[in-house]
């Protein structure tokens, strides 16, 4: 009897996909049933490489497609051709993708064209609004239409898929793999060198802030920055730590409004291990990121979500997260309440993480 391994191509392109697939790649690599072939489109370069280094992942194939000021159509057209050629050469028995980026969708499409089965990790997230987040809501729906196996992180993600007519036998509720990645990162940092917060901020209550979403770029991001300025002005014992996304559309708004502002620390993107550590050091987190809103409750950190609609309603229902949108006044009010009302803070901090353990 031959014992042929299943060749599984794991395809990803951006920082969050790499983080959430790292524990999956690790697990599959230890499983004798599988031969894992890691393929990166490298839709992101520096921010992806930071994660690959942190988790010691060495992709077998790197398409290196990122260009300055790239467009969505550019990412998709370059990746679909390159993946099509690669799948024909590598001949995987299955393709695994994660999340909702351009890479996620296009890898599923290229696999479908080559009649290769697709597994989708973090399947079934929906806001119900195709403009929010843009274009991720559509990427998710298109990926669900193409996928053969749907790994839903929560029961409500499963419900979303069932409502769209997905065969229940192909849906598996798994928890969110970000929790595994986060625990790996916290454990890895324990004996190593960590991030050092500037001395003048070290004794302050820290707020970790991240933002990058396309629908927040421009005026909404300006309004968020003004809200952050209001917070540090009102609370002299509070400092904001803001690792800047490398996207020029983010930097051109955030830098003019926040660089040089007292008790606002604008840093280059932190690697994943330092991000985990920063969450640990923070009093609260303000973000439009999906992953950070899933991670922070593991450490009992309240999250204010810079979005009007979320595909992650579980955190809001559990009480660990609050949707604050992008209005300057609303952001200030919600943060001020957490910073000055200990009972309210404790209620949000003690809720259970709905994304798994
Ligand atoms: C993409 C994903 C989004 C994900 C985000 C995580 C899509 C449609 N969106 O959005 O779901 O939450 O990544 O960050 O796929 N850049 C660099 N260096 C890097 C990374 C980005 O210079 O390491 C620049 C790129 O050249 C580009 C810009 O940042 O000009 C935006 O990157 P892009 O991948 O096009 O989209 P994101 O908005 O980052």
Short mmCIF file of C-alpha atoms and ligand atoms in Angstrom, two decimals:
data_model
loop_
_atom_site.label_atom_id
_atom_site.label_comp_id
_atom_site.label_asym_id
_atom_site.label_seq_id
_atom_site.Cartn_x
_atom_site.Cartn_y
_atom_site.Cartn_z
CA UNK A 1 0.00 0.00 0.00
CA UNK A 2 1.43 3.39 -0.93
CA UNK A 3 1.30 6.10 1.65
CA UNK A 4 1.15 9.19 -0.55
CA UNK A 5 1.00 12.53 1.24
CA UNK A 6 -1.60 15.11 0.29
CA UNK A 7 0.17 18.13 -1.18
CA UNK A 8 -1.52 21.17 0.33
CA UNK A 9 -0.69 24.65 -0.99
CA UNK A 10 -1.19 27.34 1.67
CA UNK A 11 -1.47 30.71 -0.12
CA UNK A 12 -1.33 34.11 1.56
CA UNK A 13 -0.22 37.66 0.87
CA UNK A 14 -0.59 40.13 3.75
CA UNK A 15 0.36 40.40 7.39
CA UNK A 16 -2.96 39.27 8.93
CA UNK A 17 -3.20 36.20 6.72
CA UNK A 18 0.35 35.18 7.67
CA UNK A 19 -0.38 35.61 11.38
CA UNK A 20 -3.57 33.58 11.26
CA UNK A 21 -2.10 30.84 9.06
CA UNK A 22 1.15 30.45 11.02
CA UNK A 23 -0.31 28.04 13.61
CA UNK A 24 -2.14 26.14 10.85
CA UNK A 25 1.06 25.72 8.81
CA UNK A 26 2.89 24.60 11.92
CA UNK A 27 0.24 22.00 12.74
CA UNK A 28 0.00 20.70 9.18
CA UNK A 29 3.80 20.44 8.93
CA UNK A 30 3.79 18.03 11.86
CA UNK A 31 1.03 15.90 10.33
CA UNK A 32 2.39 12.98 8.28
CA UNK A 33 -0.70 13.04 6.03
CA UNK A 34 0.32 16.36 4.48
CA UNK A 35 3.09 17.91 2.49
CA UNK A 36 2.74 21.67 2.95
CA UNK A 37 3.76 24.05 0.18
CA UNK A 38 3.70 27.67 1.37
CA UNK A 39 3.12 30.23 -1.38
CA UNK A 40 3.12 33.99 -0.80
CA UNK A 41 1.86 36.50 -3.33
CA UNK A 42 3.65 39.10 -1.16
CA UNK A 43 0.85 41.59 -1.76
CA UNK A 44 2.61 43.10 1.28
CA UNK A 45 6.38 43.01 1.47
CA UNK A 46 7.90 44.42 4.65
CA UNK A 47 4.87 43.78 6.86
CA UNK A 48 4.55 40.19 5.61
CA UNK A 49 8.27 39.50 6.04
CA UNK A 50 8.09 40.64 9.67
CA UNK A 51 5.57 37.87 10.35
CA UNK A 52 7.43 35.23 8.33
CA UNK A 53 10.54 35.96 10.40
CA UNK A 54 8.66 35.96 13.70
CA UNK A 55 7.16 32.53 13.03
CA UNK A 56 10.18 31.20 11.07
CA UNK A 57 8.09 30.40 8.00
CA UNK A 58 10.12 29.96 4.79
CA UNK A 59 7.74 30.07 1.81
CA UNK A 60 8.69 27.72 -1.01
CA UNK A 61 7.33 30.18 -3.57
CA UNK A 62 7.31 33.98 -3.39
CA UNK A 63 5.54 35.84 -6.21
CA UNK A 64 6.74 39.25 -4.99
CA UNK A 65 3.91 41.21 -6.63
CA UNK A 66 3.82 44.31 -4.39
CA UNK A 67 4.35 47.69 -6.07
CA UNK A 68 4.13 51.22 -4.62
CA UNK A 69 0.57 52.59 -4.70
CA UNK A 70 -0.72 49.30 -6.09
CA UNK A 71 -4.34 49.03 -7.19
CA UNK A 72 -6.77 46.24 -6.33
CA UNK A 73 -7.05 45.29 -10.01
CA UNK A 74 -3.25 45.23 -10.27
CA UNK A 75 -2.92 42.85 -7.30
CA UNK A 76 -5.62 40.57 -8.69
CA UNK A 77 -4.44 40.46 -12.30
CA UNK A 78 -0.79 39.85 -11.42
CA UNK A 79 -1.58 37.17 -8.84
CA UNK A 80 -4.10 35.23 -10.91
CA UNK A 81 -1.65 34.71 -13.78
CA UNK A 82 1.25 33.82 -11.50
CA UNK A 83 -0.80 31.44 -9.32
CA UNK A 84 -2.32 29.77 -12.35
CA UNK A 85 1.17 28.98 -13.69
CA UNK A 86 2.38 27.85 -10.27
CA UNK A 87 -0.59 25.56 -9.58
CA UNK A 88 -0.05 23.88 -12.95
CA UNK A 89 3.59 23.28 -12.03
CA UNK A 90 3.17 22.29 -8.35
CA UNK A 91 -0.11 20.40 -8.83
CA UNK A 92 -1.41 20.69 -5.25
CA UNK A 93 -4.14 18.33 -4.08
CA UNK A 94 -5.79 21.22 -2.24
CA UNK A 95 -5.38 24.93 -1.59
CA UNK A 96 -5.84 26.64 1.75
CA UNK A 97 -6.58 30.38 2.01
CA UNK A 98 -7.44 32.68 4.93
CA UNK A 99 -9.64 35.69 5.46
CA UNK A 100 -10.76 38.30 2.97
CA UNK A 101 -7.89 40.00 1.15
CA UNK A 102 -7.35 40.30 -2.60
CA UNK A 103 -4.92 37.37 -2.28
CA UNK A 104 -7.57 35.22 -0.56
CA UNK A 105 -10.07 35.72 -3.35
CA UNK A 106 -7.65 35.41 -6.23
CA UNK A 107 -5.96 32.25 -4.90
CA UNK A 108 -9.41 30.64 -4.58
CA UNK A 109 -10.25 31.68 -8.13
CA UNK A 110 -6.98 30.35 -9.58
CA UNK A 111 -7.52 27.06 -7.70
CA UNK A 112 -11.07 26.81 -9.02
CA UNK A 113 -9.88 27.35 -12.61
CA UNK A 114 -7.43 24.49 -12.08
CA UNK A 115 -10.12 22.29 -10.50
CA UNK A 116 -8.31 22.18 -7.18
CA UNK A 117 -10.38 22.04 -3.97
CA UNK A 118 -10.21 25.09 -1.70
CA UNK A 119 -10.36 25.31 2.10
CA UNK A 120 -11.21 28.72 3.55
CA UNK A 121 -9.97 29.55 7.05
CA UNK A 122 -12.05 32.22 8.87
CA UNK A 123 -15.05 31.63 6.65
CA UNK A 124 -18.49 33.13 7.11
CA UNK A 125 -17.75 36.62 8.46
CA UNK A 126 -20.27 39.14 7.13
CA UNK A 127 -21.37 42.71 7.77
CA UNK A 128 -24.16 42.43 5.18
CA UNK A 129 -22.92 45.68 3.58
CA UNK A 130 -20.78 45.30 0.47
CA UNK A 131 -19.16 48.70 1.07
CA UNK A 132 -18.01 47.93 4.62
CA UNK A 133 -15.33 46.80 4.82
CA UNK A 134 -14.39 47.57 1.24
CA UNK A 135 -13.52 45.44 -0.65
CA UNK A 136 -13.18 42.70 1.99
CA UNK A 137 -16.90 41.93 2.37
CA UNK A 138 -17.04 41.07 -1.32
CA UNK A 139 -13.78 39.11 -1.17
CA UNK A 140 -15.27 36.94 1.56
CA UNK A 141 -18.46 36.28 -0.33
CA UNK A 142 -16.60 35.44 -3.54
CA UNK A 143 -14.25 33.14 -1.61
CA UNK A 144 -17.18 31.35 0.04
CA UNK A 145 -18.70 30.79 -3.40
CA UNK A 146 -15.47 29.19 -4.60
CA UNK A 147 -14.52 27.18 -1.50
CA UNK A 148 -15.17 23.47 -0.88
CA UNK A 149 -14.48 23.51 2.89
CA UNK A 150 -15.43 26.37 5.16
CA UNK A 151 -13.60 26.71 8.49
CA UNK A 152 -15.89 29.05 10.42
CA UNK A 153 -14.40 30.62 13.57
CA UNK A 154 -17.70 30.90 15.48
CA UNK A 155 -21.22 29.44 15.41
CA UNK A 156 -22.60 32.73 14.08
CA UNK A 157 -20.15 32.64 11.14
CA UNK A 158 -21.53 29.16 10.45
CA UNK A 159 -25.07 30.57 10.53
CA UNK A 160 -24.09 33.20 7.94
CA UNK A 161 -22.87 30.48 5.59
CA UNK A 162 -25.98 28.34 6.10
CA UNK A 163 -28.15 31.39 5.30
CA UNK A 164 -26.35 31.61 1.95
CA UNK A 165 -27.09 27.97 1.17
CA UNK A 166 -23.67 26.45 1.92
CA UNK A 167 -23.86 22.68 2.49
CA UNK A 168 -23.69 22.14 6.29
CA UNK A 169 -21.49 19.05 5.79
CA UNK A 170 -18.72 21.32 4.43
CA UNK A 171 -18.69 23.76 7.39
CA UNK A 172 -16.46 23.19 10.44
CA UNK A 173 -16.54 25.49 13.49
CA UNK A 174 -12.93 25.84 14.59
CA UNK A 175 -12.45 28.92 16.79
CA UNK A 176 -10.21 31.64 15.41
CA UNK A 177 -6.60 30.66 14.67
CA UNK A 178 -5.49 34.16 15.70
CA UNK A 179 -5.81 33.06 19.31
CA UNK A 180 -3.24 30.28 18.74
CA UNK A 181 -0.92 32.75 16.98
CA UNK A 182 -1.33 35.27 19.80
CA UNK A 183 -0.47 32.70 22.46
CA UNK A 184 2.58 31.60 20.46
CA UNK A 185 3.70 35.25 20.26
CA UNK A 186 3.23 35.92 23.97
CA UNK A 187 5.14 32.76 24.88
CA UNK A 188 7.96 33.50 22.44
CA UNK A 189 8.58 36.94 23.89
CA UNK A 190 8.84 35.74 27.47
CA UNK A 191 12.59 35.07 27.43
CA UNK A 192 13.58 37.43 24.64
CA UNK A 193 14.17 41.13 24.11
CA UNK A 194 10.94 43.08 23.99
CA UNK A 195 9.70 46.41 22.77
CA UNK A 196 10.84 49.39 24.85
CA UNK A 197 8.36 52.18 25.34
CA UNK A 198 10.05 55.64 25.46
CA UNK A 199 10.94 56.44 29.05
CA UNK A 200 8.72 59.52 29.37
CA UNK A 201 5.68 57.40 28.40
CA UNK A 202 6.47 54.24 30.36
CA UNK A 203 4.59 55.33 33.49
CA UNK A 204 1.49 56.47 31.56
CA UNK A 205 -1.68 54.53 30.86
CA UNK A 206 -1.16 53.40 27.28
CA UNK A 207 -3.72 53.24 24.49
CA UNK A 208 -2.67 51.12 21.53
CA UNK A 209 -4.18 52.50 18.30
CA UNK A 210 -4.07 50.97 14.81
CA UNK A 211 -5.93 51.99 11.67
CA UNK A 212 -5.63 51.23 8.00
CA UNK A 213 -9.03 50.33 6.50
CA UNK A 214 -9.75 51.77 3.08
CA UNK A 215 -13.24 53.01 4.03
CA UNK A 216 -11.62 54.98 6.90
CA UNK A 217 -8.97 56.65 4.76
CA UNK A 218 -9.37 60.40 4.17
CA UNK A 219 -11.88 62.40 6.24
CA UNK A 220 -12.85 59.60 8.72
CA UNK A 221 -9.16 59.03 9.56
CA UNK A 222 -8.68 62.76 10.12
CA UNK A 223 -11.60 62.75 12.52
CA UNK A 224 -10.14 59.73 14.40
CA UNK A 225 -6.81 61.56 14.77
CA UNK A 226 -8.57 64.61 16.23
CA UNK A 227 -10.40 62.36 18.70
CA UNK A 228 -7.02 60.92 19.80
CA UNK A 229 -5.64 64.42 20.28
CA UNK A 230 -8.64 65.27 22.47
CA UNK A 231 -7.99 62.18 24.62
CA UNK A 232 -4.33 62.94 25.38
CA UNK A 233 -5.16 66.60 25.98
CA UNK A 234 -7.84 65.72 28.55
CA UNK A 235 -5.90 62.91 30.34
CA UNK A 236 -2.35 63.91 31.27
CA UNK A 237 -1.57 60.37 32.50
CA UNK A 238 -2.48 58.78 29.15
CA UNK A 239 -0.29 58.17 26.09
CA UNK A 240 -1.19 56.89 22.63
CA UNK A 241 1.03 54.32 20.87
CA UNK A 242 0.29 54.24 17.15
CA UNK A 243 2.26 51.88 14.86
CA UNK A 244 1.83 53.39 11.40
CA UNK A 245 0.69 51.15 8.56
CA UNK A 246 3.02 51.41 5.56
CA UNK A 247 0.22 52.42 3.21
CA UNK A 248 0.89 55.95 1.89
CA UNK A 249 -2.87 56.67 2.13
CA UNK A 250 -2.64 56.15 5.90
CA UNK A 251 0.64 58.00 6.47
CA UNK A 252 -0.37 61.09 4.52
CA UNK A 253 -3.32 61.65 6.89
CA UNK A 254 -1.94 60.53 10.25
CA UNK A 255 1.54 62.06 10.22
CA UNK A 256 0.56 65.73 9.70
CA UNK A 257 -2.08 65.51 12.45
CA UNK A 258 -0.27 63.49 15.09
CA UNK A 259 3.50 63.73 14.74
CA UNK A 260 4.98 65.94 17.43
CA UNK A 261 1.81 65.83 19.56
CA UNK A 262 2.73 65.38 23.22
CA UNK A 263 2.23 61.81 24.50
CA UNK A 264 1.51 60.42 21.04
CA UNK A 265 4.15 57.91 19.95
CA UNK A 266 4.06 57.21 16.20
CA UNK A 267 6.17 54.13 15.50
CA UNK A 268 7.04 52.10 12.42
CA UNK A 269 4.97 48.87 12.12
CA UNK A 270 5.74 46.61 15.08
CA UNK A 271 6.52 42.99 14.48
CA UNK A 272 3.92 40.54 15.70
CA UNK A 273 5.70 39.65 18.91
CA UNK A 274 5.98 43.33 19.86
CA UNK A 275 2.35 43.92 18.93
CA UNK A 276 1.31 41.16 21.33
CA UNK A 277 3.47 42.74 24.01
CA UNK A 278 2.01 46.20 23.33
CA UNK A 279 -1.52 44.84 23.77
CA UNK A 280 -0.36 43.38 27.08
CA UNK A 281 1.06 46.75 28.20
CA UNK A 282 -1.99 48.76 27.14
CA UNK A 283 -4.95 49.87 29.21
CA UNK A 284 -7.22 49.78 26.19
CA UNK A 285 -7.08 49.35 22.44
CA UNK A 286 -8.63 51.52 19.71
CA UNK A 287 -8.52 49.88 16.29
CA UNK A 288 -10.14 49.19 12.94
CA UNK A 289 -8.24 45.89 12.65
CA UNK A 290 -10.06 42.58 12.81
CA UNK A 291 -7.25 40.55 14.38
CA UNK A 292 -6.52 42.94 17.22
CA UNK A 293 -10.18 43.03 18.25
CA UNK A 294 -10.02 39.23 18.48
CA UNK A 295 -6.72 39.16 20.40
CA UNK A 296 -7.15 41.93 22.98
CA UNK A 297 -10.01 40.25 24.92
CA UNK A 298 -7.68 37.29 25.60
CA UNK A 299 -5.76 39.65 27.88
CA UNK A 300 -8.86 41.40 29.22
CA UNK A 301 -8.25 44.62 27.27
CA UNK A 302 -11.36 46.57 26.23
CA UNK A 303 -11.50 47.39 22.50
CA UNK A 304 -13.07 50.44 20.85
CA UNK A 305 -13.71 49.53 17.22
CA UNK A 306 -13.29 52.33 14.64
CA UNK A 307 -16.06 50.99 12.43
CA UNK A 308 -19.77 51.58 11.94
CA UNK A 309 -20.49 47.95 11.07
CA UNK A 310 -18.61 44.85 12.09
CA UNK A 311 -18.33 41.31 10.78
CA UNK A 312 -17.26 40.39 14.30
CA UNK A 313 -20.44 41.02 16.34
CA UNK A 314 -19.43 38.33 18.86
CA UNK A 315 -17.06 40.71 20.68
CA UNK A 316 -19.70 43.41 20.92
CA UNK A 317 -22.29 40.90 22.17
CA UNK A 318 -19.83 39.51 24.74
CA UNK A 319 -19.15 43.06 25.97
CA UNK A 320 -15.39 43.08 25.20
CA UNK A 321 -15.71 45.47 22.24
CA UNK A 322 -17.71 48.61 21.49
CA UNK A 323 -18.35 50.03 18.02
CA UNK A 324 -17.47 53.73 18.06
CA UNK A 325 -17.31 54.57 14.36
CA UNK A 326 -15.04 57.40 13.27
CA UNK A 327 -16.60 60.49 14.85
CA UNK A 328 -14.18 62.55 16.91
CA UNK A 329 -16.71 63.19 19.68
CA UNK A 330 -17.88 59.57 19.98
CA UNK A 331 -14.33 58.23 20.15
CA UNK A 332 -13.40 60.75 22.83
CA UNK A 333 -16.53 60.03 24.86
CA UNK A 334 -16.10 56.25 24.79
CA UNK A 335 -12.40 56.41 25.68
CA UNK A 336 -12.99 59.00 28.41
CA UNK A 337 -15.59 56.78 30.03
CA UNK A 338 -13.24 53.78 30.09
CA UNK A 339 -10.42 55.94 31.46
CA UNK A 340 -12.45 57.47 34.26
CA UNK A 341 -15.15 54.93 35.21
CA UNK A 342 -13.48 51.93 36.87
CA UNK A 343 -16.68 49.88 37.05
CA UNK A 344 -17.38 50.32 33.35
CA UNK A 345 -13.76 49.40 32.60
CA UNK A 346 -13.97 46.24 34.71
CA UNK A 347 -17.19 45.15 32.97
CA UNK A 348 -15.54 45.33 29.54
CA UNK A 349 -12.24 43.89 30.79
CA UNK A 350 -13.76 40.84 32.47
CA UNK A 351 -15.91 39.62 29.57
CA UNK A 352 -14.98 36.26 28.04
CA UNK A 353 -13.21 36.07 24.65
CA UNK A 354 -15.76 34.67 22.17
CA UNK A 355 -13.10 33.82 19.56
CA UNK A 356 -11.72 30.79 21.36
CA UNK A 357 -9.07 29.82 23.86
C1 LIG B 1 -4.77 44.76 2.70
C2 LIG B 1 -6.06 43.94 2.69
C3 LIG B 1 -6.81 44.15 4.02
C4 LIG B 1 -5.92 43.86 5.21
C5 LIG B 1 -4.67 44.71 5.11
C6 LIG B 1 -3.74 44.40 6.25
C7 LIG B 1 -7.03 43.74 0.45
C8 LIG B 1 -8.09 44.19 -0.46
N1 LIG B 1 -6.97 44.35 1.63
O1 LIG B 1 -5.14 46.13 2.69
O2 LIG B 1 -7.92 43.29 4.07
O3 LIG B 1 -6.62 44.18 6.41
O4 LIG B 1 -4.01 44.44 3.85
O5 LIG B 1 -2.68 45.31 6.31
O6 LIG B 1 -6.30 42.84 0.12
N2 LIG B 1 2.53 48.56 1.62
C9 LIG B 1 3.89 48.63 1.71
N3 LIG B 1 4.55 47.68 2.46
C10 LIG B 1 3.89 46.68 3.12
C11 LIG B 1 2.48 46.64 3.03
C12 LIG B 1 1.81 47.58 2.26
O7 LIG B 1 4.52 49.51 1.15
O8 LIG B 1 4.53 45.86 3.77
C13 LIG B 1 1.80 49.54 0.76
C14 LIG B 1 1.49 48.95 -0.62
O9 LIG B 1 2.47 49.21 -1.56
C15 LIG B 1 0.20 49.65 -1.00
C16 LIG B 1 -0.42 50.03 0.32
O10 LIG B 1 0.54 49.80 1.34
O11 LIG B 1 0.43 50.79 -1.74
C17 LIG B 1 -1.71 49.30 0.57
O12 LIG B 1 -1.52 47.86 0.53
P1 LIG B 1 -2.64 46.87 -0.12
O13 LIG B 1 -2.20 45.46 0.05
O14 LIG B 1 -2.94 47.34 -1.49
O15 LIG B 1 -3.94 47.09 0.71
P2 LIG B 1 -4.19 47.32 2.25
O16 LIG B 1 -4.99 48.55 2.32
O17 LIG B 1 -2.89 47.22 3.01
#
